[in-house]
Short mmCIF file of C-alpha atoms in Angstrom, two decimals:
data_model
loop_
_atom_site.label_atom_id
_atom_site.label_comp_id
_atom_site.label_asym_id
_atom_site.label_seq_id
_atom_site.Cartn_x
_atom_site.Cartn_y
_atom_site.Cartn_z
CA UNK G 1 144.64 67.33 90.47
CA UNK G 2 145.27 65.58 87.17
CA UNK G 3 149.02 65.68 87.89
CA UNK G 4 148.46 63.73 91.09
CA UNK G 5 146.76 60.92 89.21
CA UNK G 6 149.28 60.73 86.37
CA UNK G 7 152.22 60.92 88.80
CA UNK G 8 151.51 57.28 89.77
CA UNK G 9 152.11 56.25 86.16
CA UNK G 10 155.26 58.35 86.01
CA UNK G 11 156.63 56.68 89.16
CA UNK G 12 155.83 53.24 87.74
CA UNK G 13 157.61 53.99 84.46
CA UNK G 14 160.68 55.30 86.29
CA UNK G 15 160.85 52.13 88.41
CA UNK G 16 160.54 49.89 85.33
CA UNK G 17 163.36 51.84 83.70
CA UNK G 18 165.45 51.39 86.84
CA UNK G 19 164.82 47.63 86.66
CA UNK G 20 166.51 47.54 83.27
CA UNK G 21 169.38 49.68 84.55
CA UNK G 22 169.84 47.23 87.44
CA UNK G 23 169.74 44.31 85.00
CA UNK G 24 172.50 45.97 82.98
CA UNK G 25 174.62 46.47 86.12
CA UNK G 26 174.07 42.90 87.39
CA UNK G 27 175.05 41.30 84.07
CA UNK G 28 178.00 43.68 83.69
CA UNK G 29 179.36 43.03 87.19
CA UNK G 30 178.73 39.29 86.89
CA UNK G 31 180.60 39.10 83.60
CA UNK G 32 183.52 41.01 85.15
CA UNK G 33 183.76 39.30 88.53
CA UNK G 34 181.62 36.14 88.32
CA UNK G 35 184.27 33.94 86.81
CA UNK G 36 182.16 33.09 83.74
CA UNK G 37 183.02 34.10 80.18
CA UNK G 38 180.24 35.20 77.86
CA UNK G 39 181.09 33.75 74.48
CA UNK G 40 178.71 36.11 72.69
CA UNK G 41 177.92 38.93 75.17
CA UNK G 42 175.65 40.86 72.80
CA UNK G 43 173.44 37.76 72.37
CA UNK G 44 173.19 37.30 76.14
CA UNK G 45 172.35 41.00 76.57
CA UNK G 46 169.57 40.67 74.02
CA UNK G 47 168.20 37.51 75.70
CA UNK G 48 168.28 39.23 79.13
CA UNK G 49 166.49 42.33 77.83
CA UNK G 50 163.81 40.26 76.10
CA UNK G 51 163.30 38.16 79.25
CA UNK G 52 162.91 41.29 81.38
CA UNK G 53 160.45 42.82 78.91
CA UNK G 54 158.43 39.61 78.98
CA UNK G 55 158.42 39.61 82.81
CA UNK G 56 157.58 43.31 83.14
CA UNK G 57 154.56 42.96 80.87
CA UNK G 58 152.90 40.57 83.31
CA UNK G 59 154.42 41.46 86.67
CA UNK G 60 155.68 45.03 86.70
CA UNK G 61 155.96 46.78 90.05
CA UNK G 62 153.02 47.74 92.27
CA UNK G 63 155.16 49.68 94.76
CA UNK G 64 153.84 52.95 93.30
CA UNK G 65 150.20 52.18 94.13
CA UNK G 66 148.62 53.74 97.20
CA UNK G 67 146.54 50.73 98.25
CA UNK G 68 149.27 48.06 98.28
CA UNK G 69 151.09 46.53 101.25
CA UNK G 70 154.82 45.86 101.06
CA UNK G 71 154.07 42.11 101.29
CA UNK G 72 152.24 42.43 97.98
CA UNK G 73 155.21 44.32 96.55
CA UNK G 74 157.59 41.49 97.53
CA UNK G 75 155.25 38.83 96.11
CA UNK G 76 155.22 40.78 92.86
CA UNK G 77 159.02 40.91 92.80
CA UNK G 78 159.16 37.14 93.35
CA UNK G 79 156.80 36.49 90.43
CA UNK G 80 158.69 38.99 88.26
CA UNK G 81 161.98 37.21 88.99
CA UNK G 82 160.51 33.75 88.38
CA UNK G 83 159.11 34.76 85.00
CA UNK G 84 162.37 36.54 84.15
CA UNK G 85 164.34 33.39 85.03
CA UNK G 86 162.14 31.05 83.00
CA UNK G 87 162.16 33.42 80.03
CA UNK G 88 165.94 33.90 80.21
CA UNK G 89 166.56 30.13 80.25
CA UNK G 90 164.24 29.80 77.27
CA UNK G 91 165.79 32.59 75.21
CA UNK G 92 169.33 31.44 76.00
CA UNK G 93 168.39 27.88 75.11
CA UNK G 94 166.97 28.99 71.75
CA UNK G 95 170.11 31.08 71.16
CA UNK G 96 172.34 28.07 71.86
CA UNK G 97 170.46 26.04 69.27
CA UNK G 98 170.57 28.73 66.59
CA UNK G 99 173.81 30.61 67.29
CA UNK G 100 175.88 28.36 69.53
CA UNK G 101 177.09 28.43 73.10
CA UNK G 102 176.55 31.72 74.97
CA UNK G 103 176.95 30.97 78.66
CA UNK G 104 176.40 27.97 80.94
CA UNK G 105 173.04 27.37 82.58
CA UNK G 106 174.77 27.62 85.95
CA UNK G 107 175.80 31.18 85.10
CA UNK G 108 172.22 31.98 84.06
CA UNK G 109 170.93 30.68 87.40
CA UNK G 110 173.40 32.91 89.23
CA UNK G 111 172.30 35.95 87.22
CA UNK G 112 168.63 35.26 88.02
CA UNK G 113 169.37 34.78 91.74
CA UNK G 114 171.45 37.97 91.92
CA UNK G 115 168.77 39.88 90.02
CA UNK G 116 166.15 38.74 92.53
CA UNK G 117 168.23 39.95 95.49
CA UNK G 118 168.95 43.27 93.77
CA UNK G 119 165.29 43.80 92.89
CA UNK G 120 164.16 43.10 96.47
CA UNK G 121 166.67 45.62 97.81
CA UNK G 122 165.67 48.11 95.12
CA UNK G 123 161.97 47.77 95.98
CA UNK G 124 162.78 48.39 99.63
CA UNK G 125 164.67 51.59 98.76
CA UNK G 126 161.94 52.66 96.32
CA UNK G 127 159.27 51.97 98.93
CA UNK G 128 161.08 54.10 101.51
CA UNK G 129 161.69 56.87 98.97
CA UNK G 130 158.02 56.95 97.91
CA UNK G 131 156.87 56.98 101.54
CA UNK G 132 159.21 59.88 102.27
CA UNK G 133 157.95 61.82 99.26
CA UNK G 134 154.32 61.21 100.21
CA UNK G 135 154.94 62.31 103.80
CA UNK G 136 155.94 65.68 102.29
CA UNK G 137 152.70 65.93 100.35
CA UNK G 138 153.92 64.67 96.98
CA UNK G 139 152.34 61.90 94.89
CA UNK G 140 149.05 62.18 96.82
CA UNK G 141 145.52 61.03 96.09
CA UNK G 142 142.54 62.86 97.55
CA UNK G 143 139.50 60.94 98.80
CA UNK G 144 135.89 61.98 99.33
CA UNK G 145 133.22 59.88 101.04
CA UNK G 146 129.48 59.93 100.36
CA UNK G 147 127.00 58.06 102.54
CA UNK G 148 125.73 57.60 106.06
CA UNK G 149 128.04 57.56 109.07
CA UNK G 150 128.04 53.75 109.36
CA UNK G 151 129.20 53.11 105.78
CA UNK G 152 131.98 55.70 106.09
CA UNK G 153 133.19 54.30 109.44
CA UNK G 154 133.31 50.78 107.99
CA UNK G 155 135.62 51.94 105.20
CA UNK G 156 138.04 54.18 107.09
CA UNK G 157 139.90 51.39 108.97
CA UNK G 158 140.45 49.47 105.72
CA UNK G 159 142.34 52.33 104.05
CA UNK G 160 145.97 52.91 104.88
CA UNK G 161 145.56 56.50 106.08
CA UNK G 162 148.94 57.16 107.69
CA UNK G 163 151.16 60.11 106.85
CA UNK G 164 153.23 58.14 104.32
CA UNK G 165 150.42 56.51 102.31
CA UNK G 166 149.82 59.57 100.16
CA UNK G 167 146.06 59.33 100.77
CA UNK G 168 144.48 62.62 101.80
CA UNK G 169 140.92 63.09 103.06
CA UNK G 170 138.98 65.89 101.37
CA UNK G 171 135.92 65.27 103.51
CA UNK G 172 132.52 63.63 103.44
CA UNK G 173 128.94 64.30 102.30
CA UNK G 174 126.20 62.85 104.46
CA UNK G 175 122.62 63.57 105.47
CA UNK G 176 123.97 65.00 108.73
CA UNK G 177 127.31 65.66 110.37
CA UNK G 178 128.89 63.01 112.61
CA UNK G 179 131.22 64.25 115.34
CA UNK G 180 133.44 61.15 115.29
CA UNK G 181 134.02 61.32 111.52
CA UNK G 182 134.48 65.09 111.58
CA UNK G 183 137.39 64.57 113.95
CA UNK G 184 139.36 63.02 111.06
CA UNK G 185 138.02 64.94 108.04
CA UNK G 186 135.76 67.93 107.33
CA UNK G 187 132.02 67.70 106.77
CA UNK G 188 131.35 68.98 103.24
CA UNK G 189 127.58 69.19 103.46
CA UNK G 190 124.38 67.23 102.86
CA UNK G 191 123.31 65.55 99.64
CA UNK G 192 121.64 68.68 98.26
CA UNK G 193 124.88 70.59 98.66
CA UNK G 194 126.73 67.76 96.96
CA UNK G 195 124.30 67.92 94.00
CA UNK G 196 124.97 71.63 93.69
CA UNK G 197 128.71 71.00 93.38
CA UNK G 198 128.15 68.28 90.81
CA UNK G 199 125.96 70.56 88.73
CA UNK G 200 128.72 73.17 88.36
CA UNK G 201 131.01 70.36 87.15
CA UNK G 202 133.46 70.87 89.99
CA UNK G 203 136.02 68.12 90.52
CA UNK G 204 135.50 66.72 94.04
CA UNK G 205 138.57 64.51 94.46
CA UNK G 206 140.70 61.80 92.89
CA UNK G 207 138.69 58.94 94.46
CA UNK G 208 135.05 58.88 95.55
CA UNK G 209 133.79 56.23 97.97
CA UNK G 210 130.01 55.96 97.86
CA UNK G 211 128.02 54.13 100.53
CA UNK G 212 124.55 55.30 99.52
CA UNK G 213 121.77 52.69 99.58
CA UNK G 214 120.89 51.12 96.23
CA UNK G 215 117.49 52.85 96.35
CA UNK G 216 119.27 56.18 95.75
CA UNK G 217 120.09 55.17 92.18
CA UNK G 218 119.71 58.69 90.73
CA UNK G 219 122.28 60.12 93.11
CA UNK G 220 124.63 57.16 92.58
CA UNK G 221 124.35 57.55 88.79
CA UNK G 222 125.10 61.26 89.12
CA UNK G 223 128.30 60.43 91.04
CA UNK G 224 129.31 57.81 88.45
CA UNK G 225 128.75 60.27 85.57
CA UNK G 226 130.73 62.93 87.44
CA UNK G 227 133.59 60.48 87.99
CA UNK G 228 133.73 59.55 84.31
CA UNK G 229 133.63 63.20 83.23
CA UNK G 230 136.39 64.20 85.67
CA UNK G 231 138.56 61.04 85.28
CA UNK G 232 138.18 60.21 88.96
CA UNK G 233 137.88 56.73 90.49
CA UNK G 234 134.45 55.72 91.81
CA UNK G 235 134.11 52.99 94.46
CA UNK G 236 130.75 51.70 95.62
CA UNK G 237 130.28 50.20 99.09
CA UNK G 238 127.14 48.01 98.80
CA UNK G 239 125.00 48.58 101.87
CA UNK G 240 122.75 45.56 101.26
CA UNK G 241 125.48 43.12 102.36
CA UNK G 242 124.94 44.16 105.98
CA UNK G 243 121.35 42.91 105.84
CA UNK G 244 122.51 39.29 105.75
CA UNK G 245 124.28 39.45 109.12
CA UNK G 246 127.47 37.99 107.61
CA UNK G 247 130.46 39.42 105.82
CA UNK G 248 130.43 38.86 102.05
CA UNK G 249 133.53 39.61 99.98
CA UNK G 250 133.47 40.68 96.31
CA UNK G 251 135.03 38.32 93.78
CA UNK G 252 135.38 38.49 90.00
CA UNK G 253 133.94 35.53 88.08
CA UNK G 254 134.68 36.15 84.43
CA UNK G 255 133.49 39.72 83.89
CA UNK G 256 130.86 39.52 86.63
CA UNK G 257 131.33 40.66 90.23
CA UNK G 258 129.75 38.29 92.74
CA UNK G 259 129.87 38.22 96.54
CA UNK G 260 131.19 35.23 98.42
CA UNK G 261 131.16 34.22 102.08
CA UNK G 262 134.95 33.93 102.10
CA UNK G 263 137.92 35.38 100.27
CA UNK G 264 141.66 35.60 100.86
CA UNK G 265 145.08 35.76 99.17
CA UNK G 266 145.19 31.98 98.74
CA UNK G 267 142.18 32.16 96.44
CA UNK G 268 144.65 33.63 93.90
CA UNK G 269 146.12 30.79 91.75
CA UNK G 270 149.56 32.44 91.65
CA UNK G 271 149.70 32.54 95.46
CA UNK G 272 148.62 28.91 95.70
CA UNK G 273 151.33 27.96 93.18
CA UNK G 274 153.96 29.84 95.19
CA UNK G 275 152.90 28.21 98.45
CA UNK G 276 152.68 24.72 96.94
CA UNK G 277 156.08 25.05 95.25
CA UNK G 278 157.64 26.09 98.55
CA UNK G 279 155.95 23.15 100.32
CA UNK G 280 157.27 20.61 97.82
CA UNK G 281 160.80 22.01 97.79
CA UNK G 282 161.21 22.30 101.57
CA UNK G 283 159.41 19.04 102.39
CA UNK G 284 161.50 17.12 99.89
CA UNK G 285 164.73 18.40 101.45
CA UNK G 286 163.53 17.72 105.02
CA UNK G 287 162.41 14.17 104.15
CA UNK G 288 165.90 13.44 102.82
CA UNK G 289 167.48 14.78 106.02
CA UNK G 290 165.21 12.90 108.44
CA UNK G 291 165.46 9.58 106.57
CA UNK G 292 168.65 8.52 108.46
CA UNK G 293 166.95 9.41 111.78
CA UNK G 294 163.95 7.15 111.24
CA UNK G 295 165.70 3.86 112.30
CA UNK G 296 167.00 5.50 115.49
CA UNK G 297 163.60 6.97 116.42
CA UNK G 298 161.92 3.67 115.52
CA UNK G 299 164.27 1.70 117.77
CA UNK G 300 163.65 3.97 120.78
CA UNK G 301 159.87 3.81 120.27
CA UNK G 302 159.96 0.01 120.05
CA UNK G 303 162.05 -0.24 123.22
CA UNK G 304 159.72 1.97 125.25
CA UNK G 305 156.36 0.91 123.84
CA UNK G 306 155.26 -2.16 121.84
CA UNK G 307 153.34 -1.42 118.69
CA UNK G 308 153.73 0.35 115.34
CA UNK G 309 156.35 3.07 114.74
CA UNK G 310 153.96 5.41 112.98
CA UNK G 311 150.57 6.57 114.13
CA UNK G 312 148.03 7.44 111.46
CA UNK G 313 144.70 9.07 112.13
CA UNK G 314 141.85 10.31 109.96
CA UNK G 315 141.62 14.09 110.13
CA UNK G 316 139.69 16.77 108.30
CA UNK G 317 141.56 18.44 105.45
CA UNK G 318 141.04 20.73 102.46
CA UNK G 319 137.37 21.33 101.59
CA UNK G 320 136.32 19.15 104.54
CA UNK G 321 137.69 15.94 103.01
CA UNK G 322 139.25 13.29 105.27
CA UNK G 323 142.86 12.16 105.00
CA UNK G 324 145.30 10.05 107.02
CA UNK G 325 147.66 12.26 109.04
CA UNK G 326 150.99 10.60 109.93
CA UNK G 327 153.05 11.02 113.13
CA UNK G 328 155.68 9.13 115.06
CA UNK G 329 153.72 7.27 117.72
CA UNK G 330 154.14 9.07 121.05
CA UNK G 331 151.56 7.15 123.14
CA UNK G 332 150.96 3.56 124.10
CA UNK G 333 148.44 1.87 121.83
CA UNK G 334 144.98 2.74 123.20
CA UNK G 335 141.35 2.72 122.13
CA UNK G 336 140.78 6.45 122.85
CA UNK G 337 143.35 7.80 120.38
CA UNK G 338 140.66 9.00 117.95
CA UNK G 339 138.47 10.57 120.62
CA UNK G 340 140.48 12.18 123.43
CA UNK G 341 143.15 14.89 123.08
CA UNK G 342 146.51 14.56 124.82
CA UNK G 343 146.65 16.24 128.24
CA UNK G 344 149.54 17.59 130.32
CA UNK G 345 150.05 14.47 132.44
CA UNK G 346 148.46 12.01 130.05
CA UNK G 347 149.27 8.44 131.26
CA UNK G 348 149.09 7.19 127.66
CA UNK G 349 152.37 8.93 126.77
CA UNK G 350 155.69 7.14 127.23
CA UNK G 351 158.89 9.00 128.11
CA UNK G 352 160.39 9.42 124.64
CA UNK G 353 156.94 10.12 123.23
CA UNK G 354 156.53 12.96 125.71
CA UNK G 355 159.88 14.40 124.57
CA UNK G 356 158.91 14.09 120.91
CA UNK G 357 155.65 15.96 121.47
CA UNK G 358 157.35 18.83 123.32
CA UNK G 359 160.04 19.17 120.67
CA UNK G 360 157.68 18.63 117.67
CA UNK G 361 159.70 15.59 116.51
CA UNK G 362 156.52 13.49 116.39
CA UNK G 363 155.21 15.78 113.62
CA UNK G 364 158.10 15.09 111.20
CA UNK G 365 156.30 12.32 109.22
CA UNK G 366 153.71 14.93 108.26
CA UNK G 367 156.17 16.25 105.69
CA UNK G 368 155.13 13.13 103.75
CA UNK G 369 151.55 14.43 103.96
CA UNK G 370 152.83 17.71 102.54
CA UNK G 371 154.49 15.97 99.60
CA UNK G 372 151.30 14.00 98.94
CA UNK G 373 149.29 17.23 98.87
CA UNK G 374 147.15 16.48 101.93
CA UNK G 375 148.81 19.21 103.99
CA UNK G 376 150.92 22.35 103.80
CA UNK G 377 153.89 23.28 105.99
CA UNK G 378 151.91 26.23 107.39
CA UNK G 379 148.15 26.29 107.83
CA UNK G 380 145.37 25.54 110.32
CA UNK G 381 146.14 22.36 112.27
CA UNK G 382 143.98 19.41 111.16
CA UNK G 383 141.59 18.13 113.82
CA UNK G 384 140.28 14.68 114.59
CA UNK G 385 136.99 13.82 112.89
CA UNK G 386 135.24 13.70 116.26
CA UNK G 387 136.31 17.26 117.06
CA UNK G 388 135.31 18.50 113.61
CA UNK G 389 131.85 17.05 114.09
CA UNK G 390 131.60 18.54 117.60
CA UNK G 391 132.83 22.08 116.94
CA UNK G 392 131.23 22.64 113.54
CA UNK G 393 127.92 22.88 115.41
CA UNK G 394 129.27 25.06 118.23
CA UNK G 395 131.37 27.59 116.30
CA UNK G 396 129.69 29.21 113.32
CA UNK G 397 132.88 29.93 111.33
CA UNK G 398 134.65 26.67 112.24
CA UNK G 399 134.51 25.06 108.78
CA UNK G 400 136.00 28.14 107.08
CA UNK G 401 139.42 26.96 108.25
CA UNK G 402 139.14 24.09 105.74
CA UNK G 403 139.23 26.40 102.72
CA UNK G 404 143.01 25.87 102.65
CA UNK G 405 145.25 22.87 103.23
CA UNK G 406 145.87 22.13 106.93
CA UNK G 407 149.40 22.72 108.19
CA UNK G 408 152.12 21.09 110.26
CA UNK G 409 152.23 24.38 112.16
CA UNK G 410 150.06 27.47 112.10
CA UNK G 411 149.42 30.98 113.35
CA UNK G 412 147.28 29.70 116.23
CA UNK G 413 150.04 27.35 117.38
CA UNK G 414 152.71 30.08 117.58
CA UNK G 415 150.42 32.60 119.29
CA UNK G 416 149.51 30.56 122.37
CA UNK G 417 146.66 28.35 121.11
CA UNK G 418 148.44 25.02 120.95
CA UNK G 419 147.54 21.84 122.80
CA UNK G 420 144.40 20.73 124.60
CA UNK G 421 141.19 22.73 124.26
CA UNK G 422 139.36 22.17 127.54
CA UNK G 423 136.90 25.02 127.10
CA UNK G 424 135.01 26.40 124.12
CA UNK G 425 136.76 29.80 124.22
CA UNK G 426 140.08 28.07 123.56
CA UNK G 427 138.82 26.51 120.34
CA UNK G 428 137.14 29.80 119.39
CA UNK G 429 140.48 31.56 119.83
CA UNK G 430 142.21 28.97 117.66
CA UNK G 431 139.58 29.22 114.92
CA UNK G 432 139.74 33.03 115.01
CA UNK G 433 143.50 32.93 114.46
CA UNK G 434 143.22 30.30 111.72
CA UNK G 435 140.75 32.47 109.81
CA UNK G 436 142.93 35.56 110.34
CA UNK G 437 145.86 33.64 108.85
CA UNK G 438 143.85 32.61 105.77
CA UNK G 439 142.59 36.15 105.20
CA UNK G 440 146.02 37.74 105.71
CA UNK G 441 148.28 35.10 104.18
CA UNK G 442 151.59 36.11 102.69
CA UNK G 443 154.72 34.16 101.87
CA UNK G 444 156.61 36.15 104.49
CA UNK G 445 153.97 35.40 107.13
CA UNK G 446 154.61 31.70 106.46
CA UNK G 447 158.34 32.25 106.96
CA UNK G 448 157.65 34.08 110.22
CA UNK G 449 155.49 31.20 111.51
CA UNK G 450 158.13 28.64 110.52
CA UNK G 451 160.77 30.66 112.40
CA UNK G 452 158.62 30.94 115.53
CA UNK G 453 157.91 27.19 115.38
CA UNK G 454 161.62 26.42 115.11
CA UNK G 455 162.30 28.60 118.16
CA UNK G 456 159.83 26.47 120.18
CA UNK G 457 162.31 23.59 119.91
CA UNK G 458 164.75 25.62 122.03
CA UNK G 459 162.19 27.50 124.15
CA UNK G 460 159.67 24.96 125.35
CA UNK G 461 156.01 25.79 124.75
CA UNK G 462 154.04 25.35 128.00
CA UNK G 463 151.04 24.17 125.98
CA UNK G 464 153.03 21.47 124.14
CA UNK G 465 151.77 18.26 125.74
#
C-alpha cells in the first residue's frame, strides 16, 4: 500500500513539471505570434522560470489530492497565476534596471493572462484524467473506520466516495455490526479483534477515521501509534462535540486546534482578498457605467414623486454593525419605510419605482456601498434593523449570516426567497440558504449567482415587489 500513498506525490510532481512545460510553450508561441519582440529572450525565460518557481512554492496544484473539490483546484490556479504575474513583473522590472529593456509590460500582462487560461484548461484535463485513472482502481487510498455506528454515519456523507474519487472502503471496526453501514462496507470485527490485528503489526489501511469516545484513550493511543509505525493517516472525530447540541467546527489558532461555532471558506484571508478584489474591480467599472444614467433616473423619480432621489436606510452589516444602505427611491416618502416591507400591491410605490424594483435598477447605488466596504456584490441581503431585532430572537442561527459582508444579491434571492416574508418559514428558508452560501462559498458560486441575478432582469421574478 505504500505505493498508493506515494503515488499522490508522484502525480503532483508530474503536474508541476507540466506547468513548466506549458510555460515554455506559452512564451514560445507568444514570442512567435504575439507581435512582441523579446530584446533579450534568455533573460525573459529566466525571469519567467523564477516567477513560476516562486509561485509553485506557495500555490502548487491540489488536483492530485483525494479530498479536494474542483472549485478548490480552480481557486488554487487563480492564486498561482496571481503570484506568478506579480513575481514576473517584479523580476522583469529588476532585469530592466540592471540589464536593460526586455519586453513591454503589456506583453508581460498578455503572457500572464494566457498562462492563466492555459493552466485552467490543463487542470480540467488533469482532473478528468485523474478521475478516469481512479475509476479503474489506480491512485487509490483505502479507508478504515473505528467507532460506533453514529460516528461512522456522520462521517460517510462528508467524504467524496464516488467511483472516481479514488477512496476505497476497507471496512469498519465497531462494538457490533450495523446493517446500514455493512451495506456500503464490510464489518471487520469488534474492538478486541481490532487489537489483535494491531498487535501483529498488520497495516489496516492508508487512512484511519476514529470516532471512539475520549474515555477510550488507551485504544485511541494504540491506533495513533499504529498509524505512525505504518505511515498511515489518523483522523479523530471528537464525539464530545455532539453533547453541546450545536455543530462546532475545528479551526487552527497558531499551533492549537480549537472548535468554533462557525467556519467557512471566507474565514480564509486569501479567499476574502480574492472576493474583495473582485468587488472593488467590478463595482468600480459599474459605477462608471451607471454615472450617465443617474440624471435620467433622477429626473423620472422627481417627476413621479416629490422628495429625494436616493433612499438611505440603516441596515445590519458585517459582524452585526449598522450601516447606511443606498437605493434609488422607489416609494413615496412615508413614515413606515424603516418598519414595513414592500408588498405586491404596495400603495407606497410609484409607477417607475415599481419598475425599478422588478428590474433591480433601484439596487444600483449599492455598488457605492460595495466600494466603501459596507457590502459585497454577493452575500446575504442586509435587513432593516427592526427585522434584525425581531428575527434574531425567533431564529436561532439568524445572526450567523452577519459573519460576512451583506450582498446586493445572494443565494437566497436567486433560489426563490426574495421579497416579502409574511410567515416565519419564509425567513427561515432565507436564513438557511444564506448560511449554506457562507459555508459553501466559492468564487465560481459568486459568478453563478451574479449570472442568475442578471437573468432576472429578462425573466421577471414573481417575488420581486
